[in-house]
mmCIF file of C-alpha atoms in Angstrom:
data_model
loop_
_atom_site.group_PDB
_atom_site.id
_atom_site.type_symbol
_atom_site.label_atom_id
_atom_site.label_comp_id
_atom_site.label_asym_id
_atom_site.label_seq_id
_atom_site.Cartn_x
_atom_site.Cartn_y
_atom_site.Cartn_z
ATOM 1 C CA UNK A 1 -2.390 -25.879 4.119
ATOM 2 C CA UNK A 2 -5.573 -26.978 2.015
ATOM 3 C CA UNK A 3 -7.905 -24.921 0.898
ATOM 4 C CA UNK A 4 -10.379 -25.339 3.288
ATOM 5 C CA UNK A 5 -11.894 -22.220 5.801
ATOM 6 C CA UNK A 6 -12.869 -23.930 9.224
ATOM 7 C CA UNK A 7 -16.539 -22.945 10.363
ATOM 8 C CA UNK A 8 -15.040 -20.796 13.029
ATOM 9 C CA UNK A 9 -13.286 -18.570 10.469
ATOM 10 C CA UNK A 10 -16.486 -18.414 7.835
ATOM 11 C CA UNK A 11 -18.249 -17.453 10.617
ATOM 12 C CA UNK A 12 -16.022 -13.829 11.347
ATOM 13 C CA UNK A 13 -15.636 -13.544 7.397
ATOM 14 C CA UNK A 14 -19.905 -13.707 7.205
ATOM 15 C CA UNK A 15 -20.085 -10.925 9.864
ATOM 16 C CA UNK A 16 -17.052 -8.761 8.578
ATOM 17 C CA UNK A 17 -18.652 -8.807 5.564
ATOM 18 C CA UNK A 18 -21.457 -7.025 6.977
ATOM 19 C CA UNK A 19 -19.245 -4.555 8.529
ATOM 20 C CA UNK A 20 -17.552 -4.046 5.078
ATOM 21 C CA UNK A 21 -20.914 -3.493 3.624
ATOM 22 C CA UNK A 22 -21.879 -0.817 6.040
ATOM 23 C CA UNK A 23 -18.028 0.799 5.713
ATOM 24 C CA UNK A 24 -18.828 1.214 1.760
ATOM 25 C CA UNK A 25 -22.097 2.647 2.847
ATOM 26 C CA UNK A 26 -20.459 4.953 4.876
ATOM 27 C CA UNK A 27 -17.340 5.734 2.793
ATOM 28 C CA UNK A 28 -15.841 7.516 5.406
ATOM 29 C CA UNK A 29 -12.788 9.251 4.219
ATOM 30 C CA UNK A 30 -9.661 7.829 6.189
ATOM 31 C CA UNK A 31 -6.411 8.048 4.278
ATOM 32 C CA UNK A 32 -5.659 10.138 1.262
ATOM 33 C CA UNK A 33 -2.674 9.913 -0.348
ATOM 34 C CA UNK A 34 -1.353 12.583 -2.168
ATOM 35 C CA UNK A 35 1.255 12.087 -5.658
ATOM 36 C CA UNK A 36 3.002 14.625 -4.742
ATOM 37 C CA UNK A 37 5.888 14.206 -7.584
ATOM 38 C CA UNK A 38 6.777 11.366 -10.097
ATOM 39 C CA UNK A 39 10.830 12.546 -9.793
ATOM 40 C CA UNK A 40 13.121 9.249 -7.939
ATOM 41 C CA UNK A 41 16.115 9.513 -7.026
ATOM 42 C CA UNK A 42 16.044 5.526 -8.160
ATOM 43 C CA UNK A 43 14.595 3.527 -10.826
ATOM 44 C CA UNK A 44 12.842 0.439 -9.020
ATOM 45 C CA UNK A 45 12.490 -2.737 -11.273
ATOM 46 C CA UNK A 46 9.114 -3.465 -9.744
ATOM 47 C CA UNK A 47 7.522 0.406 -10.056
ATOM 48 C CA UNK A 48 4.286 0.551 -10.624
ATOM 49 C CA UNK A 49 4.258 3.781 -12.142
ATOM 50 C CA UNK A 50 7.751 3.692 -13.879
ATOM 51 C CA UNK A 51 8.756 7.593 -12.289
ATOM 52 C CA UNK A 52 11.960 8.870 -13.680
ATOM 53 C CA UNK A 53 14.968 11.148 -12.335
ATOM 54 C CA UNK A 54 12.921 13.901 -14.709
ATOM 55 C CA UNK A 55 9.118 13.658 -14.642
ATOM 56 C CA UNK A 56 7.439 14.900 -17.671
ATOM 57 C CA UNK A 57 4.627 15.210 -14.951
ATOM 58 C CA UNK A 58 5.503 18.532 -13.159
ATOM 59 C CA UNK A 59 5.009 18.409 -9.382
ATOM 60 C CA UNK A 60 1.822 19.444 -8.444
ATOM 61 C CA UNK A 61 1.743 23.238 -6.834
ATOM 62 C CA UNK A 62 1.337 22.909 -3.190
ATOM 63 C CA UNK A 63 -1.609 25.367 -3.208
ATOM 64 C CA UNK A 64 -3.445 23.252 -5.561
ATOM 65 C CA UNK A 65 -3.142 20.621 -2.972
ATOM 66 C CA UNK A 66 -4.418 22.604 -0.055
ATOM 67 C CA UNK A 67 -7.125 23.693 -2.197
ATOM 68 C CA UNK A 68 -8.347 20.428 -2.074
ATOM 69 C CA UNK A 69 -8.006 19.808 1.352
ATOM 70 C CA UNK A 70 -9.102 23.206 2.845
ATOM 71 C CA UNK A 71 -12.466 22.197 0.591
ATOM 72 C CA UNK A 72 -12.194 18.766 2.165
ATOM 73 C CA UNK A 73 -11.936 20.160 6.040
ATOM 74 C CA UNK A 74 -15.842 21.279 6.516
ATOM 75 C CA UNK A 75 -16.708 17.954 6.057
ATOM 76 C CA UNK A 76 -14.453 15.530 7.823
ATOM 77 C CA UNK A 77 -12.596 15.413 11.454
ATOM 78 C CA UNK A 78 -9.049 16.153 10.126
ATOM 79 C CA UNK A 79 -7.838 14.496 13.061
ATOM 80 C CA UNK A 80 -9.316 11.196 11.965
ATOM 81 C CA UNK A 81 -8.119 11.823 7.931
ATOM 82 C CA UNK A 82 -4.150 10.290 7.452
ATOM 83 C CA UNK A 83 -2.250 12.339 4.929
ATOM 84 C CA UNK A 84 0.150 10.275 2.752
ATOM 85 C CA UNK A 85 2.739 11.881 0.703
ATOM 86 C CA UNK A 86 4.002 9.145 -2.165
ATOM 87 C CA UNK A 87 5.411 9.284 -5.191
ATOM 88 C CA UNK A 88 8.167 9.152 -7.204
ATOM 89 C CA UNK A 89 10.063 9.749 -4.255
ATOM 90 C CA UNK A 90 8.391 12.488 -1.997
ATOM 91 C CA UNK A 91 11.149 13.576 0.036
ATOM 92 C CA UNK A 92 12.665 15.262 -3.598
ATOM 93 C CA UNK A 93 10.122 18.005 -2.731
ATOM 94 C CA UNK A 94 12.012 20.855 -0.957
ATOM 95 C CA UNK A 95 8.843 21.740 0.118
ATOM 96 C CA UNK A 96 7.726 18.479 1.415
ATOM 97 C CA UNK A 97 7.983 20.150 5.146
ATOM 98 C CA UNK A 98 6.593 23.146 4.587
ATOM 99 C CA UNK A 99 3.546 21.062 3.291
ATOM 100 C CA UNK A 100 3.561 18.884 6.278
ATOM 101 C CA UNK A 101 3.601 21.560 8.654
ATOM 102 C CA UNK A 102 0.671 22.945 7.064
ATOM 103 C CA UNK A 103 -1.313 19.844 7.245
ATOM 104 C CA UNK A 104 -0.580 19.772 10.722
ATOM 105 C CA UNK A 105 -1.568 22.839 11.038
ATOM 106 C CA UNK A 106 -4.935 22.006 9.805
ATOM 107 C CA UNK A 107 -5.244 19.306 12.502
ATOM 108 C CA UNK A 108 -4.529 16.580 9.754
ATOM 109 C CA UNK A 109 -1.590 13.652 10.554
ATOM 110 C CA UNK A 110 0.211 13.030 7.750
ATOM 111 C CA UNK A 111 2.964 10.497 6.935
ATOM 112 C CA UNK A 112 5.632 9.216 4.065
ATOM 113 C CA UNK A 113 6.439 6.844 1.850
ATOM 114 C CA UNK A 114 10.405 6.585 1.104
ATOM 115 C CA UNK A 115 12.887 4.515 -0.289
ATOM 116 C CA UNK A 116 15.135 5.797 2.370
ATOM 117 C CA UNK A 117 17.503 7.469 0.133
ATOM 118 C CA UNK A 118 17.436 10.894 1.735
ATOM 119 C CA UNK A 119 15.402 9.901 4.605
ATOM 120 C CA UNK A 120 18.058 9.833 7.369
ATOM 121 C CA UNK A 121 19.234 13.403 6.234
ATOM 122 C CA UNK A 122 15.799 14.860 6.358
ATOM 123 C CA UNK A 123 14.586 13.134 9.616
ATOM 124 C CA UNK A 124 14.825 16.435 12.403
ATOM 125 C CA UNK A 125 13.081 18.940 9.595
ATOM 126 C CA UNK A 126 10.494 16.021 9.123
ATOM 127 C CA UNK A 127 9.807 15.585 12.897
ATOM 128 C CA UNK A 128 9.745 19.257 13.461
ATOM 129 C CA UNK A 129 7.193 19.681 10.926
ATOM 130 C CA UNK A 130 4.705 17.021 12.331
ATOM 131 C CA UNK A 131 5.576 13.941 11.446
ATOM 132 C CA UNK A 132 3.117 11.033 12.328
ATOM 133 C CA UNK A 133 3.729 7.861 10.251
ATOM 134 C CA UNK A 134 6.841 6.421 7.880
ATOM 135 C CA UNK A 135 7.301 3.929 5.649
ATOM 136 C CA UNK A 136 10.755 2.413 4.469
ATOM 137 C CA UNK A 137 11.754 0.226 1.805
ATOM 138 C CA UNK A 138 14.357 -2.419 2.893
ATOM 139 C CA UNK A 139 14.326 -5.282 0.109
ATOM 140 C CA UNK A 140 16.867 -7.631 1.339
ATOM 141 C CA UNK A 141 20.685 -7.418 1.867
ATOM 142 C CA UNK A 142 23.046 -5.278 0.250
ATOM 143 C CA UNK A 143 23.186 -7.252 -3.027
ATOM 144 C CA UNK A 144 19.727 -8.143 -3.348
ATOM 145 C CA UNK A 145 18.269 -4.625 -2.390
ATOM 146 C CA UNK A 146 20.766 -2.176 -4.599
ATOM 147 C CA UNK A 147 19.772 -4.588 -7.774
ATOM 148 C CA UNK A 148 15.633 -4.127 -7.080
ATOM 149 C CA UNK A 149 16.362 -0.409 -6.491
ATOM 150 C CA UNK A 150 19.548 0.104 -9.388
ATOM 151 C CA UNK A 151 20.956 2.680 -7.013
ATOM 152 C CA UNK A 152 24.861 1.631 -5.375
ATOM 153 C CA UNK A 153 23.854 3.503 -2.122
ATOM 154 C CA UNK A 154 19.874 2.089 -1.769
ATOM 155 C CA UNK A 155 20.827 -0.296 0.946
ATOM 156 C CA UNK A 156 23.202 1.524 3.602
ATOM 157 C CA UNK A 157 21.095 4.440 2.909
ATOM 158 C CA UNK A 158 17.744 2.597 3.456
ATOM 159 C CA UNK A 159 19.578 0.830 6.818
ATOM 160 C CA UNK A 160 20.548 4.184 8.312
ATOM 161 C CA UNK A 161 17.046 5.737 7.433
ATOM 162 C CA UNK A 162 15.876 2.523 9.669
ATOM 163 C CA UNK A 163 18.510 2.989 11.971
ATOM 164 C CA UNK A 164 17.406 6.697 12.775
ATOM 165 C CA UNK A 165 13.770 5.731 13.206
ATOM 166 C CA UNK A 166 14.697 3.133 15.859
ATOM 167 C CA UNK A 167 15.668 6.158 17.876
ATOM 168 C CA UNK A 168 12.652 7.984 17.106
ATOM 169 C CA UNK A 169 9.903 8.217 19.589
ATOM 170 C CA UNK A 170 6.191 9.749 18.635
ATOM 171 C CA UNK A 171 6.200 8.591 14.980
ATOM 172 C CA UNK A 172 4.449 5.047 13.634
ATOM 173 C CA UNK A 173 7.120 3.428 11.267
ATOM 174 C CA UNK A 174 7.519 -0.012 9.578
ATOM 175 C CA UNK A 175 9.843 -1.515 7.120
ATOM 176 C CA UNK A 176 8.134 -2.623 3.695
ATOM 177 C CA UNK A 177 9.839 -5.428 1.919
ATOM 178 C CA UNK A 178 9.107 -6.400 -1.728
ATOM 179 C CA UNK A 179 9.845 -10.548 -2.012
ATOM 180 C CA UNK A 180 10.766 -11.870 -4.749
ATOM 181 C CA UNK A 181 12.981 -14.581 -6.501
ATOM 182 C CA UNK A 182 16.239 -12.576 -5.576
ATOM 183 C CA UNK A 183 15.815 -11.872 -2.244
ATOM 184 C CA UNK A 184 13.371 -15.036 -0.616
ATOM 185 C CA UNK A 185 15.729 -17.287 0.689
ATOM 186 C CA UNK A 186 17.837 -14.595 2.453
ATOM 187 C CA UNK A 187 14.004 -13.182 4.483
ATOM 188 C CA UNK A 188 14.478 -15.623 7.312
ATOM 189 C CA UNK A 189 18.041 -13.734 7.593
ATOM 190 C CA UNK A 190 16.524 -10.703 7.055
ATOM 191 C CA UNK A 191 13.762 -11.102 9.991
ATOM 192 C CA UNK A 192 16.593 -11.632 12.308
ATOM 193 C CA UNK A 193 18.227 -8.354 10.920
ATOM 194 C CA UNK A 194 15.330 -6.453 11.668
ATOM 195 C CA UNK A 195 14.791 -7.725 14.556
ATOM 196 C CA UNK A 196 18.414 -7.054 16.158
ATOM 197 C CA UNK A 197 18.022 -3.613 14.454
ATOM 198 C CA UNK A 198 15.027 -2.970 16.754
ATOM 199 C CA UNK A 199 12.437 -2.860 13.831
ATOM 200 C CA UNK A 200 8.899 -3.032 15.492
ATOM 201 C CA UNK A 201 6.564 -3.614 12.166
ATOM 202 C CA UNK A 202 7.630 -5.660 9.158
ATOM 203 C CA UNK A 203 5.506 -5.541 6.255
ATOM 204 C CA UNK A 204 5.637 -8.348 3.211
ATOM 205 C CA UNK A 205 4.331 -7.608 -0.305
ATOM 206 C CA UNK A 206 4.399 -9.249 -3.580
ATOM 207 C CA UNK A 207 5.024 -7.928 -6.901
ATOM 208 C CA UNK A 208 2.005 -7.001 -9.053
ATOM 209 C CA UNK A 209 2.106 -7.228 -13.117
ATOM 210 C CA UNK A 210 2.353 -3.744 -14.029
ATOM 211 C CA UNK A 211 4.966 -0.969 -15.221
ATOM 212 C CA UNK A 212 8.388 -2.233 -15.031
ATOM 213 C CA UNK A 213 7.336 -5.417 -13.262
ATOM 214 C CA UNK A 214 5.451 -6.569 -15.737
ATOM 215 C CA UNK A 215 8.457 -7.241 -17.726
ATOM 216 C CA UNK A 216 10.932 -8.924 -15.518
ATOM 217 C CA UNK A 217 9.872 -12.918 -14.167
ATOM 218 C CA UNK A 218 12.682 -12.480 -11.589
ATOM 219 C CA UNK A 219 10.267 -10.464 -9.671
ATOM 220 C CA UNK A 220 7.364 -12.788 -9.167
ATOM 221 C CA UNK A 221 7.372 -15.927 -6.982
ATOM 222 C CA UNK A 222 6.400 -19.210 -7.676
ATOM 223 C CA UNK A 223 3.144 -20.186 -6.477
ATOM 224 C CA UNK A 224 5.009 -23.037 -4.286
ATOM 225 C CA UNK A 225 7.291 -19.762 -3.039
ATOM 226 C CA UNK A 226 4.040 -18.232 -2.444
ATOM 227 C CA UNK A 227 2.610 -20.264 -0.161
ATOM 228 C CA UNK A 228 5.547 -20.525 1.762
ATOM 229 C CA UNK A 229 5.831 -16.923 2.363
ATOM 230 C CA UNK A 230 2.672 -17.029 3.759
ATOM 231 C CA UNK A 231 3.903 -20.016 5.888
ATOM 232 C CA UNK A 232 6.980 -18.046 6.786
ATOM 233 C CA UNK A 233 4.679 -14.900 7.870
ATOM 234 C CA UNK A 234 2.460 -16.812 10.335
ATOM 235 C CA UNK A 235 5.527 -18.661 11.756
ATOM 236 C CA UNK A 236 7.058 -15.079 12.904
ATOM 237 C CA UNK A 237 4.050 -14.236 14.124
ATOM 238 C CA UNK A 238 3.355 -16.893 16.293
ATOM 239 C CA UNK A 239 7.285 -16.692 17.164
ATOM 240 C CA UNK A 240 6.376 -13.270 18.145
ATOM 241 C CA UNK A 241 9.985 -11.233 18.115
ATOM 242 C CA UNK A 242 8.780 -8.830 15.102
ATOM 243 C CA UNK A 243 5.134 -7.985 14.410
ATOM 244 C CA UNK A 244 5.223 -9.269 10.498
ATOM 245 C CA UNK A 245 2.232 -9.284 8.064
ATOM 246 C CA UNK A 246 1.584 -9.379 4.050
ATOM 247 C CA UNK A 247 0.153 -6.253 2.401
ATOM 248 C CA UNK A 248 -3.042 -5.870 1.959
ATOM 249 C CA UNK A 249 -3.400 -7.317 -1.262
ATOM 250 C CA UNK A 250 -5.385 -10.121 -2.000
ATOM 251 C CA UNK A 251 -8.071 -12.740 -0.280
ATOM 252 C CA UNK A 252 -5.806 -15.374 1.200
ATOM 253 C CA UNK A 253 -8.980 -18.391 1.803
ATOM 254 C CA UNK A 254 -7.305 -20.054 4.770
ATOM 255 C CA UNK A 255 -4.447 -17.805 5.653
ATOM 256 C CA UNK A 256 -6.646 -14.711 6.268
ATOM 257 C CA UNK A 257 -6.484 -13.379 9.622
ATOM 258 C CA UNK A 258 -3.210 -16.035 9.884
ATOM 259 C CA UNK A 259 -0.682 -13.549 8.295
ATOM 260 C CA UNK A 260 -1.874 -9.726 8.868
ATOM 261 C CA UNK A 261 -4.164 -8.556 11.868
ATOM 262 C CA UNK A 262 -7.679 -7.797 9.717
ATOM 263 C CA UNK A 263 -9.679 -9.887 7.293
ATOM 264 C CA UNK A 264 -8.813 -8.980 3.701
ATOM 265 C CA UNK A 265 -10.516 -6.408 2.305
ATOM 266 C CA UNK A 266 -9.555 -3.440 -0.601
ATOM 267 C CA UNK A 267 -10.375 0.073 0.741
ATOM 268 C CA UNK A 268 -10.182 1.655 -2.447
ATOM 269 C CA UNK A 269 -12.518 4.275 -2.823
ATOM 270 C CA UNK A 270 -14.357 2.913 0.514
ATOM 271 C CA UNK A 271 -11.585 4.867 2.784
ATOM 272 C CA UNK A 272 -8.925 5.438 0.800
ATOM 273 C CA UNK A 273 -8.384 7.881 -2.190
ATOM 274 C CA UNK A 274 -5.595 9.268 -3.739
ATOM 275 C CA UNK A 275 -4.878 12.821 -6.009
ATOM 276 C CA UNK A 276 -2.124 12.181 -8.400
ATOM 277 C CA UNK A 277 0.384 14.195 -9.603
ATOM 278 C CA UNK A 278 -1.482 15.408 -12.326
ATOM 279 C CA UNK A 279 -4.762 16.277 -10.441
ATOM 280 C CA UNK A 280 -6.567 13.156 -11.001
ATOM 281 C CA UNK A 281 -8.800 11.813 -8.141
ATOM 282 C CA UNK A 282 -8.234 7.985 -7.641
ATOM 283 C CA UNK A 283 -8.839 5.368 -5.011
ATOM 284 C CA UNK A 284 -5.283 4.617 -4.705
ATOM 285 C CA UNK A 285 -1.992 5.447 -6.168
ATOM 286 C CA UNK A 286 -1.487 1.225 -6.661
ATOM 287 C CA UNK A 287 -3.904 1.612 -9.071
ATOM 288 C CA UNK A 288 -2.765 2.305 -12.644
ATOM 289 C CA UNK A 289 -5.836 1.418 -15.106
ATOM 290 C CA UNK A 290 -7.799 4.070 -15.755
ATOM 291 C CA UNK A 291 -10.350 3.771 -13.138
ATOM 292 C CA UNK A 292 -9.877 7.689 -12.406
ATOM 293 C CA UNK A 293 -13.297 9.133 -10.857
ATOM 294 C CA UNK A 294 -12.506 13.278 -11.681
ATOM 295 C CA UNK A 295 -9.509 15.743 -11.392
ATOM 296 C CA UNK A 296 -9.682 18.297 -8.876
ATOM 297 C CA UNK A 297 -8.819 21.161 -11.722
ATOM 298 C CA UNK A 298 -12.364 20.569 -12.947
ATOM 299 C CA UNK A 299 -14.019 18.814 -10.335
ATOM 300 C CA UNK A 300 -14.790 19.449 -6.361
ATOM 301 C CA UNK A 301 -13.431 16.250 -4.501
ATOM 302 C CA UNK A 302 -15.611 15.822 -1.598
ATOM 303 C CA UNK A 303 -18.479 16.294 -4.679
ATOM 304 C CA UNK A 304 -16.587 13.252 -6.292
ATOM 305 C CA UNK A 305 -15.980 11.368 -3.064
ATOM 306 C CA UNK A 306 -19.745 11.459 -1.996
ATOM 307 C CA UNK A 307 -21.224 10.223 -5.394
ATOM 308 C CA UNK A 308 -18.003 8.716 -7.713
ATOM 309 C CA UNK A 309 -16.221 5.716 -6.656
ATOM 310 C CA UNK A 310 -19.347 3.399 -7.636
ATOM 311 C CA UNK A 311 -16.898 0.271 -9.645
ATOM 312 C CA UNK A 312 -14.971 0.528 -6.201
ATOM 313 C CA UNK A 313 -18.385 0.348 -4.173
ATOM 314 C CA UNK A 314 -20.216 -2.036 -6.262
ATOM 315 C CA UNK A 315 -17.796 -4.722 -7.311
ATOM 316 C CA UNK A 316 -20.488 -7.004 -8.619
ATOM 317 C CA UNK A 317 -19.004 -6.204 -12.387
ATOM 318 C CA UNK A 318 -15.782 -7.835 -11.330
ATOM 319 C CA UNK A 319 -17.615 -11.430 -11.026
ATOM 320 C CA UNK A 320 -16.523 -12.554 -14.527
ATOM 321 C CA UNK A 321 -13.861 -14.344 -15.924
ATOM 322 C CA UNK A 322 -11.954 -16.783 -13.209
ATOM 323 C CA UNK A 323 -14.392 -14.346 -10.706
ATOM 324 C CA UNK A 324 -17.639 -15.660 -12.490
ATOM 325 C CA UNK A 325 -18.110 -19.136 -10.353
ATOM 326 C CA UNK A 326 -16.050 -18.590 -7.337
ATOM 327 C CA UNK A 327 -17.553 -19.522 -4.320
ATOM 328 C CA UNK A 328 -14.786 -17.145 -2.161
ATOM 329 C CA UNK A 329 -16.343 -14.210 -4.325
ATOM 330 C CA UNK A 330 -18.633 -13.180 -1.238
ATOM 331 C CA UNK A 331 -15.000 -12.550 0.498
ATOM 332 C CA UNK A 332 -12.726 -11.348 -1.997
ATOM 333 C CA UNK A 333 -15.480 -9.288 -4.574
ATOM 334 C CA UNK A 334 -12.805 -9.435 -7.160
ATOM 335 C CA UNK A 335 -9.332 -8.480 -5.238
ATOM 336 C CA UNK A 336 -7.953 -5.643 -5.017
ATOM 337 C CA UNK A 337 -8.699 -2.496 -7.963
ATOM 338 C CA UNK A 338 -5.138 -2.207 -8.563
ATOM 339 C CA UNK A 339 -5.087 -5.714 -10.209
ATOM 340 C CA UNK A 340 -7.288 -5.201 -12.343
ATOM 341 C CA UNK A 341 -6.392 -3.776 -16.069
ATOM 342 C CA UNK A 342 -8.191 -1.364 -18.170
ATOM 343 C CA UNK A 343 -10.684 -3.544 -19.481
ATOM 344 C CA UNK A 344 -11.368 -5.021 -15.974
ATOM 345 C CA UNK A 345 -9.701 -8.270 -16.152
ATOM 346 C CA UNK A 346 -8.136 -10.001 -13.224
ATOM 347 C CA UNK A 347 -4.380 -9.813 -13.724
ATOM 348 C CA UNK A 348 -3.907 -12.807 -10.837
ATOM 349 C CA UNK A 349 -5.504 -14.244 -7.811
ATOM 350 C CA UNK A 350 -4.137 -15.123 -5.083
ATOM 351 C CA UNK A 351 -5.960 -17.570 -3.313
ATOM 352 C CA UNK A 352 -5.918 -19.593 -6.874
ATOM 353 C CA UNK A 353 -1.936 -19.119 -6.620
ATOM 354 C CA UNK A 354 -2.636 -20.604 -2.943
ATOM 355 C CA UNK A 355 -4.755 -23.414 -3.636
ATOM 356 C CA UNK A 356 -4.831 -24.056 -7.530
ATOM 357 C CA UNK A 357 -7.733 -22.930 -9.922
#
């Protein structure tokens, strides 16, 4: 594909922008995610955050946590405000229920992110304590997945976490996939293994330079790779047997609205925000420069939410660098906040991986 936007799609990209504008106006709170521990139960080459079996970060008391949201409640319609517990690995928290079934108690929906270690085991007491939404890591075949994750039992453990959810009913679940150089020629297979599996939503994502991933090449495509991901992803769409899409990283020039169902745009700190693990209020947990806003053991978050957050509202400081003359600026504002570093420099772009600087 070249890098060329028809008239049709500049058109919808002109008026979502306006819609994004009055979203950041708004900044509605939609999804928080909450850091509950940095423990795993793996140790991920591509983490973000490089969590350990043995977090020098304590988990955060669950009455700190409800603190925050029992402050948040006045001002919000809980039912319209997802809950994410992340991590580390969330499901190491024997309390993790306990918390959900507060939450839901509150009116709030709430959801997890897993590597689907202890998943399967902890489905029913999950369910039973309100379970709305699930995400699980599946990142390729046996071989290819137990070397991302360094953990022998990652991939039949991660397939029978899947397999339980196809029998679920009443919870929204997909299957997150990291590609990379290990495991890309073996996704066509893949899709079909999904698909026979009964797996409804398959979601695509790329490695980002950061913790652990920063160091290892074998974790970041090509740029030719690249684009033929994206190829791959509209092809299963259009084929139509499993709903696929790429995160939600990244302006895509051509390819938007071709590979995931909404135009590109970062929610960071627009609808998103995140407490981490040690009380610090962030837009997301991707993120991991220091663009912290506050910590809710010395700040009030709704306080923070209402009148921090301005580098994520305002990304007019991110048009330097490679940023500085781009004409697809007006779409993208400067990616997403989690690839940026600490001094605010793009770490990559992705429609220049598409198309070429």
């Amino acid at each position: 594909m070249n890098n060329s936007i028809s008239l049709r799609k500049r058109l919808a990209l002109e008026m979502f922008r306006k819609i994004r504008r009055n979203r950041t106006k708004l900044h509605e709170l939609r999804t928080l995610f909450w850091e509950c521990t940095l423990r795993c139960n793996a140790s991920c080459r591509h983490c973000g955050s490089d969590c350990r079996v043995s977090s020098s970060v304590p988990d955060m008391p669950a009455a700190d946590f409800f603190r925050v949201i029992d402050g948040i409640t006045p001002f919000v319609n809980p039912n319209k405000v997802l809950v994410i517990f992340t991590g580390g690995e969330a499901l190491l928290r024997p309390d993790l229920e306990q918390c959900g079934l507060a939450l839901y108690r509150r009116g709030y929906p709430w959801g997890v992110v897993s590597n689907g270690l202890l998943f399967a085991g902890r489905l029913k007491s999950l369910l039973s304590a309100g379970l709305r939404t699930a995400t699980v890591s599946l990142d390729g075949f046996r071989e290819e997945h137990n070397w991302l994750r360094c953990h022998p039992d990652s991939f039949d453990n991660a397939a029978g976490a899947i397999e339980a959810l196809t029998r679920t009913a009443g919870v929204e679940w997909d299957v997150v996939t990291c590609a990379n150089q290990r495991n890309f020629d073996g996704l066509p297979r893949l899709k079909q293994f999904l698909t026979d599996m009964g797996v409804g939503r398959w979601r695509i994502f790329t490695v980002f330079p950061a913790g652990r991933a920063a160091s290892i090449p074998e974790l970041r495509l090509g740029d030719g790779q690249f684009r033929a991901l994206m190829d791959f992803i509209g092809a299963c769409r259009k084929e139509g047997k499993i709903k696929v899409s790429y995160g939600c990283e990244g302006f895509l020039g051509g390819y938007e609205m071709e590979v995931r169902d909404r135009f590109y745009e970062c929610a960071a700190g627009v609808s998103a925000a995140s407490i981490l693990a040690d009380g610090s209020i962030s837009g997301c947990p991707s993120i991991r420069a220091n663009y912290r806003q506050g910590n809710i053991y010395k700040d009030d978050f709704m306080e923070v939410w209402n009148s921090g957050f301005q580098d994520f509202r305002n990304r007019e400081w991110t048009r330097r660098g490679k940023c500085a003359d781009c004409a697809m600026f007006r779409y993208c504002e400067g990616n997403g906040m989690h690839l940026r570093d600490g001094n605010g420099d793009l770490l990559f772009c992705h429609y220049e991986r598409l198309y070429g600087g």
